[in-house]
Amino acid sequence: MQKLNKQIAQTLIFSGVIAALVLGLQQIEGSESFIHAQIWPILIFSAVLGLIIVGMSHWGVKNLDPQSRTNLFLGTTVLRLIFSMVFIGIVLFRGVEDQIIWVADFFVVYLFYLVFEIYTILSNLRQISG
């Protein structure tokens, strides 16, 4: 498994790339039809959750036996899903304009982070087995 600092750096770089992409897309005229004005809390939530997942995965790989690692990665994915549903519920309950755009933006960001997490897990598994 990669060192914790390297994983944190990768997650922060990925978060920065996503933020730059969103900032660039917001400069396009008419982007308010597909990028919600409240996308920044989504990005912050996803970045913080990504860092928590990195920490949990690092702890699990160091302290759990190899047979339990699959359950660890599945558990962190389920944890990400549960925290995300709670976050969506809280934001929608408190009220947000253009809810459909907000939820669509949330799931786009969620899927980006999920794909990134799977990619890093696969690269880590190659290093562990090789």
PDB file of C-alpha atoms in Angstrom:
ATOM      1  CA  MET A   1       0.000   0.000   0.000  1.00  0.00           C
ATOM      2  CA  GLN A   2       1.212   3.455  -0.803  1.00  0.00           C
ATOM      3  CA  LYS A   3       2.352   5.637   2.018  1.00  0.00           C
ATOM      4  CA  LEU A   4      -0.363   7.674   3.664  1.00  0.00           C
ATOM      5  CA  ASN A   5       1.202  11.001   2.676  1.00  0.00           C
ATOM      6  CA  LYS A   6       1.279   9.996  -0.987  1.00  0.00           C
ATOM      7  CA  GLN A   7      -2.371   8.952  -0.900  1.00  0.00           C
ATOM      8  CA  ILE A   8      -3.374  12.191   0.812  1.00  0.00           C
ATOM      9  CA  ALA A   9      -1.419  14.167  -1.783  1.00  0.00           C
ATOM     10  CA  GLN A  10      -3.109  12.258  -4.621  1.00  0.00           C
ATOM     11  CA  THR A  11      -6.535  12.916  -3.122  1.00  0.00           C
ATOM     12  CA  LEU A  12      -5.791  16.618  -2.670  1.00  0.00           C
ATOM     13  CA  ILE A  13      -4.436  16.913  -6.219  1.00  0.00           C
ATOM     14  CA  PHE A  14      -7.513  15.140  -7.561  1.00  0.00           C
ATOM     15  CA  SER A  15      -9.740  17.486  -5.552  1.00  0.00           C
ATOM     16  CA  GLY A  16      -7.846  20.464  -6.948  1.00  0.00           C
ATOM     17  CA  VAL A  17      -8.278  19.195 -10.504  1.00  0.00           C
ATOM     18  CA  ILE A  18     -12.020  18.738  -9.977  1.00  0.00           C
ATOM     19  CA  ALA A  19     -12.278  22.232  -8.445  1.00  0.00           C
ATOM     20  CA  ALA A  20     -10.348  23.740 -11.371  1.00  0.00           C
ATOM     21  CA  LEU A  21     -12.594  21.889 -13.814  1.00  0.00           C
ATOM     22  CA  VAL A  22     -15.716  23.219 -12.086  1.00  0.00           C
ATOM     23  CA  LEU A  23     -14.275  26.734 -11.959  1.00  0.00           C
ATOM     24  CA  GLY A  24     -13.465  26.537 -15.659  1.00  0.00           C
ATOM     25  CA  LEU A  25     -16.928  25.255 -16.521  1.00  0.00           C
ATOM     26  CA  GLN A  26     -18.533  28.032 -14.486  1.00  0.00           C
ATOM     27  CA  GLN A  27     -16.872  30.558 -16.802  1.00  0.00           C
ATOM     28  CA  ILE A  28     -18.921  29.267 -19.730  1.00  0.00           C
ATOM     29  CA  GLU A  29     -21.951  31.401 -20.439  1.00  0.00           C
ATOM     30  CA  GLY A  30     -25.114  29.509 -19.557  1.00  0.00           C
ATOM     31  CA  SER A  31     -23.318  27.103 -17.224  1.00  0.00           C
ATOM     32  CA  GLU A  32     -25.916  27.771 -14.532  1.00  0.00           C
ATOM     33  CA  SER A  33     -28.166  25.365 -16.417  1.00  0.00           C
ATOM     34  CA  PHE A  34     -25.843  22.452 -15.590  1.00  0.00           C
ATOM     35  CA  ILE A  35     -23.638  23.653 -12.696  1.00  0.00           C
ATOM     36  CA  HIS A  36     -25.471  24.628  -9.524  1.00  0.00           C
ATOM     37  CA  ALA A  37     -24.379  27.758  -7.676  1.00  0.00           C
ATOM     38  CA  GLN A  38     -23.994  25.674  -4.489  1.00  0.00           C
ATOM     39  CA  ILE A  39     -21.552  23.144  -5.968  1.00  0.00           C
ATOM     40  CA  TRP A  40     -18.682  24.215  -3.691  1.00  0.00           C
ATOM     41  CA  PRO A  41     -20.124  22.591  -0.539  1.00  0.00           C
ATOM     42  CA  ILE A  42     -20.454  19.399  -2.598  1.00  0.00           C
ATOM     43  CA  LEU A  43     -16.788  19.567  -3.558  1.00  0.00           C
ATOM     44  CA  ILE A  44     -15.672  20.291   0.004  1.00  0.00           C
ATOM     45  CA  PHE A  45     -17.793  17.438   1.381  1.00  0.00           C
ATOM     46  CA  SER A  46     -16.436  15.028  -1.228  1.00  0.00           C
ATOM     47  CA  ALA A  47     -12.820  16.050  -0.603  1.00  0.00           C
ATOM     48  CA  VAL A  48     -13.133  15.677   3.173  1.00  0.00           C
ATOM     49  CA  LEU A  49     -14.913  12.351   2.790  1.00  0.00           C
ATOM     50  CA  GLY A  50     -12.200  11.210   0.384  1.00  0.00           C
ATOM     51  CA  LEU A  51      -9.524  12.039   2.950  1.00  0.00           C
ATOM     52  CA  ILE A  52     -11.436  10.140   5.644  1.00  0.00           C
ATOM     53  CA  ILE A  53     -11.686   7.115   3.334  1.00  0.00           C
ATOM     54  CA  VAL A  54      -7.935   7.305   2.638  1.00  0.00           C
ATOM     55  CA  GLY A  55      -7.208   7.318   6.374  1.00  0.00           C
ATOM     56  CA  MET A  56      -9.537   4.403   7.061  1.00  0.00           C
ATOM     57  CA  SER A  57      -8.115   2.377   4.177  1.00  0.00           C
ATOM     58  CA  HIS A  58      -4.555   3.021   5.292  1.00  0.00           C
ATOM     59  CA  TRP A  59      -5.385   1.974   8.847  1.00  0.00           C
ATOM     60  CA  GLY A  60      -7.151  -1.157   7.617  1.00  0.00           C
ATOM     61  CA  VAL A  61      -4.336  -2.259   5.357  1.00  0.00           C
ATOM     62  CA  LYS A  62      -1.812  -1.833   8.169  1.00  0.00           C
ATOM     63  CA  ASN A  63      -3.883  -3.542  10.874  1.00  0.00           C
ATOM     64  CA  LEU A  64      -6.090  -6.118   9.144  1.00  0.00           C
ATOM     65  CA  ASP A  65      -5.129  -9.427   7.620  1.00  0.00           C
ATOM     66  CA  PRO A  66      -5.114  -9.687   3.802  1.00  0.00           C
ATOM     67  CA  GLN A  67      -8.398 -11.649   3.719  1.00  0.00           C
ATOM     68  CA  SER A  68     -10.227  -8.748   5.387  1.00  0.00           C
ATOM     69  CA  ARG A  69      -9.024  -6.088   2.937  1.00  0.00           C
ATOM     70  CA  THR A  70     -11.770  -6.790   0.430  1.00  0.00           C
ATOM     71  CA  ASN A  71     -14.362  -6.231   3.141  1.00  0.00           C
ATOM     72  CA  LEU A  72     -12.552  -3.046   4.163  1.00  0.00           C
ATOM     73  CA  PHE A  73     -12.713  -1.584   0.659  1.00  0.00           C
ATOM     74  CA  LEU A  74     -16.345  -2.623   0.276  1.00  0.00           C
ATOM     75  CA  GLY A  75     -17.104  -1.117   3.679  1.00  0.00           C
ATOM     76  CA  THR A  76     -15.485   2.212   2.822  1.00  0.00           C
ATOM     77  CA  THR A  77     -17.494   2.354  -0.402  1.00  0.00           C
ATOM     78  CA  VAL A  78     -20.722   1.679   1.506  1.00  0.00           C
ATOM     79  CA  LEU A  79     -19.708   4.258   4.120  1.00  0.00           C
ATOM     80  CA  ARG A  80     -19.177   6.824   1.342  1.00  0.00           C
ATOM     81  CA  LEU A  81     -22.644   6.002  -0.011  1.00  0.00           C
ATOM     82  CA  ILE A  82     -24.333   6.321   3.395  1.00  0.00           C
ATOM     83  CA  PHE A  83     -22.603   9.611   4.262  1.00  0.00           C
ATOM     84  CA  SER A  84     -23.507  10.925   0.823  1.00  0.00           C
ATOM     85  CA  MET A  85     -27.178  10.024   1.231  1.00  0.00           C
ATOM     86  CA  VAL A  86     -27.244  11.723   4.638  1.00  0.00           C
ATOM     87  CA  PHE A  87     -25.604  14.837   3.153  1.00  0.00           C
ATOM     88  CA  ILE A  88     -28.112  14.918   0.290  1.00  0.00           C
ATOM     89  CA  GLY A  89     -30.995  14.470   2.720  1.00  0.00           C
ATOM     90  CA  ILE A  90     -29.828  17.289   4.975  1.00  0.00           C
ATOM     91  CA  VAL A  91     -29.271  19.722   2.110  1.00  0.00           C
ATOM     92  CA  LEU A  92     -32.586  18.921   0.440  1.00  0.00           C
ATOM     93  CA  PHE A  93     -34.450  19.090   3.761  1.00  0.00           C
ATOM     94  CA  ARG A  94     -32.975  22.517   4.511  1.00  0.00           C
ATOM     95  CA  GLY A  95     -34.006  23.621   1.048  1.00  0.00           C
ATOM     96  CA  VAL A  96     -31.936  24.398  -1.996  1.00  0.00           C
ATOM     97  CA  GLU A  97     -33.011  25.967  -5.265  1.00  0.00           C
ATOM     98  CA  ASP A  98     -32.884  23.899  -8.460  1.00  0.00           C
ATOM     99  CA  GLN A  99     -32.817  20.606  -6.579  1.00  0.00           C
ATOM    100  CA  ILE A 100     -32.529  18.465  -9.707  1.00  0.00           C
ATOM    101  CA  ILE A 101     -29.413  20.293 -10.897  1.00  0.00           C
ATOM    102  CA  TRP A 102     -27.917  20.135  -7.398  1.00  0.00           C
ATOM    103  CA  VAL A 103     -28.516  16.373  -7.101  1.00  0.00           C
ATOM    104  CA  ALA A 104     -27.196  15.774 -10.627  1.00  0.00           C
ATOM    105  CA  ASP A 105     -24.045  17.766  -9.830  1.00  0.00           C
ATOM    106  CA  PHE A 106     -23.651  15.852  -6.578  1.00  0.00           C
ATOM    107  CA  PHE A 107     -23.776  12.493  -8.325  1.00  0.00           C
ATOM    108  CA  VAL A 108     -21.348  13.583 -11.026  1.00  0.00           C
ATOM    109  CA  VAL A 109     -18.843  14.605  -8.336  1.00  0.00           C
ATOM    110  CA  TYR A 110     -19.655  11.427  -6.350  1.00  0.00           C
ATOM    111  CA  LEU A 111     -18.944   9.239  -9.379  1.00  0.00           C
ATOM    112  CA  PHE A 112     -15.675  11.069 -10.105  1.00  0.00           C
ATOM    113  CA  TYR A 113     -14.496  10.389  -6.558  1.00  0.00           C
ATOM    114  CA  LEU A 114     -15.725   6.791  -6.661  1.00  0.00           C
ATOM    115  CA  VAL A 115     -13.837   6.091  -9.893  1.00  0.00           C
ATOM    116  CA  PHE A 116     -10.740   7.746  -8.421  1.00  0.00           C
ATOM    117  CA  GLU A 117     -11.041   5.605  -5.290  1.00  0.00           C
ATOM    118  CA  ILE A 118     -11.415   2.407  -7.322  1.00  0.00           C
ATOM    119  CA  TYR A 119      -8.432   3.379  -9.486  1.00  0.00           C
ATOM    120  CA  THR A 120      -6.228   3.964  -6.435  1.00  0.00           C
ATOM    121  CA  ILE A 121      -7.420   0.726  -4.817  1.00  0.00           C
ATOM    122  CA  LEU A 122      -6.531  -1.240  -7.949  1.00  0.00           C
ATOM    123  CA  SER A 123      -3.077   0.334  -8.121  1.00  0.00           C
ATOM    124  CA  ASN A 124      -2.579  -0.438  -4.423  1.00  0.00           C
ATOM    125  CA  LEU A 125      -3.636  -4.056  -4.901  1.00  0.00           C
ATOM    126  CA  ARG A 126      -1.124  -4.430  -7.729  1.00  0.00           C
ATOM    127  CA  GLN A 127       1.622  -3.150  -5.428  1.00  0.00           C
ATOM    128  CA  ILE A 128       0.576  -5.449  -2.582  1.00  0.00           C
ATOM    129  CA  SER A 129       0.398  -8.586  -4.738  1.00  0.00           C
ATOM    130  CA  GLY A 130       3.501  -7.802  -6.805  1.00  0.00           C
TER     131      GLY A 130
END
